[in-house]
CSV table of C-alpha atoms in Angstrom, one decimal:
chain,number,residue,atom,x,y,z
O,11,MET,CA,26.4,82.4,22.7
O,12,SER,CA,25.6,82.1,19.3
O,13,MET,CA,25.4,78.4,17.4
O,14,LYS,CA,28.8,79.7,15.4
O,15,ASP,CA,30.7,80.1,18.7
O,16,ARG,CA,29.5,76.9,20.4
O,17,ALA,CA,30.7,75.2,17.1
O,18,LYS,CA,34.0,76.9,17.3
O,19,ASN,CA,34.5,76.2,20.7
O,20,LEU,CA,33.6,72.5,20.2
O,21,MET,CA,36.0,72.3,17.5
O,22,GLU,CA,39.0,73.7,19.6
O,23,THR,CA,38.0,71.4,22.5
O,24,SER,CA,38.3,68.6,20.0
O,25,ARG,CA,41.4,69.8,18.5
O,26,GLU,CA,43.1,70.0,21.8
O,27,ARG,CA,41.9,66.6,23.1
O,28,MET,CA,43.2,64.9,20.2
O,29,GLU,CA,46.5,66.6,20.2
O,30,LYS,CA,46.8,65.4,23.9
O,31,ALA,CA,45.9,61.9,22.8
O,32,THR,CA,48.4,62.0,20.1
O,33,GLY,CA,51.3,63.0,22.2
O,34,LYS,CA,50.2,60.6,25.0
O,35,ALA,CA,50.3,57.5,22.4
O,36,LEU,CA,53.8,58.8,21.3
O,37,GLY,CA,55.2,59.4,24.7
O,38,ASP,CA,54.9,62.9,25.6
O,39,GLU,CA,51.2,64.6,26.3
O,40,HIS,CA,52.9,68.0,25.9
O,41,MET,CA,54.9,67.4,22.7
O,42,PRO,CA,54.2,70.2,20.0
O,43,VAL,CA,52.1,69.4,16.9
O,44,ARG,CA,54.9,69.5,14.8
O,45,GLU,CA,57.0,67.0,16.4
O,46,GLN,CA,53.8,64.8,16.6
O,47,VAL,CA,53.4,65.1,13.1
O,48,GLU,CA,57.2,64.1,12.2
O,49,GLU,CA,57.0,61.1,14.5
O,50,VAL,CA,53.9,59.6,13.2
O,51,LYS,CA,55.2,60.2,9.6
O,52,GLY,CA,58.3,58.1,10.9
O,53,HIS,CA,56.4,55.4,12.0
O,54,LEU,CA,54.2,55.2,9.0
O,55,LYS,CA,57.3,55.2,6.8
O,56,ASN,CA,58.9,52.1,9.1
O,57,ALA,CA,55.4,50.5,8.8
O,58,SER,CA,55.2,50.6,5.1
O,59,ASP,CA,58.8,49.6,4.5
O,60,LYS,CA,58.2,46.3,6.7
O,61,VAL,CA,54.6,45.5,4.8
O,62,LEU,CA,56.5,45.9,1.4
O,63,LYS,CA,59.5,43.8,2.4
O,64,THR,CA,57.2,41.1,4.0
O,65,THR,CA,54.7,41.0,1.2
O,66,GLY,CA,58.0,40.9,-1.2
O,67,LYS,CA,59.4,38.0,1.0
O,68,VAL,CA,56.2,36.1,0.7
O,69,LEU,CA,56.0,36.5,-3.1
O,70,GLY,CA,59.8,35.3,-3.4
O,71,ASP,CA,61.5,38.6,-3.9
O,72,GLU,CA,62.3,41.0,-1.2
O,73,GLU,CA,63.5,43.7,-3.8
O,74,MET,CA,60.1,43.6,-5.5
O,75,THR,CA,58.6,47.0,-6.3
O,76,PRO,CA,55.3,48.0,-4.9
O,77,LYS,CA,54.0,48.0,-8.2
O,78,ASP,CA,55.1,44.6,-9.4
O,79,GLN,CA,53.8,43.3,-6.0
O,80,VAL,CA,50.4,44.6,-6.9
O,81,GLU,CA,50.4,43.1,-10.0
O,82,GLU,CA,51.5,39.7,-8.6
O,83,LEU,CA,48.8,39.9,-5.8
O,84,LYS,CA,46.3,40.8,-8.6
O,85,GLY,CA,47.3,37.5,-10.3
O,86,HIS,CA,47.2,35.4,-7.0
O,87,LEU,CA,43.6,36.7,-6.6
O,88,LYS,CA,42.3,36.3,-9.9
O,89,ARG,CA,43.5,32.6,-9.9
O,90,ALA,CA,41.8,31.9,-6.2
O,91,SER,CA,38.3,33.5,-7.6
O,92,ASP,CA,38.8,31.3,-10.7
O,93,LYS,CA,39.1,28.4,-8.1
O,94,VAL,CA,36.2,29.4,-6.4
O,95,ARG,CA,33.9,29.9,-9.4
O,96,ASP,CA,34.9,26.7,-10.6
O,97,SER,CA,34.2,24.7,-7.4
O,98,LEU,CA,30.7,26.3,-7.2
O,99,LYS,CA,29.8,25.2,-10.6
O,100,LYS,CA,30.6,21.7,-10.0
């Protein structure tokens, strides 16, 4: 068996194991890959919505856009790093 065939077989085995593990994590080992992708996308969308809402809530505005959240967090980080630098200078 050539090295190319071995590599191909290894990749195929790995892909099958990954598909089975993903399906198992989603509750169905035999779920087709397309369905796995759609389900994972749904979970990621739900998680990202929760993160955005929670971050907005912490910053004082649940409806704040992600871009505004990033800018607000950058400001907080800058102020915190300035405080650390000042305390190290003393």
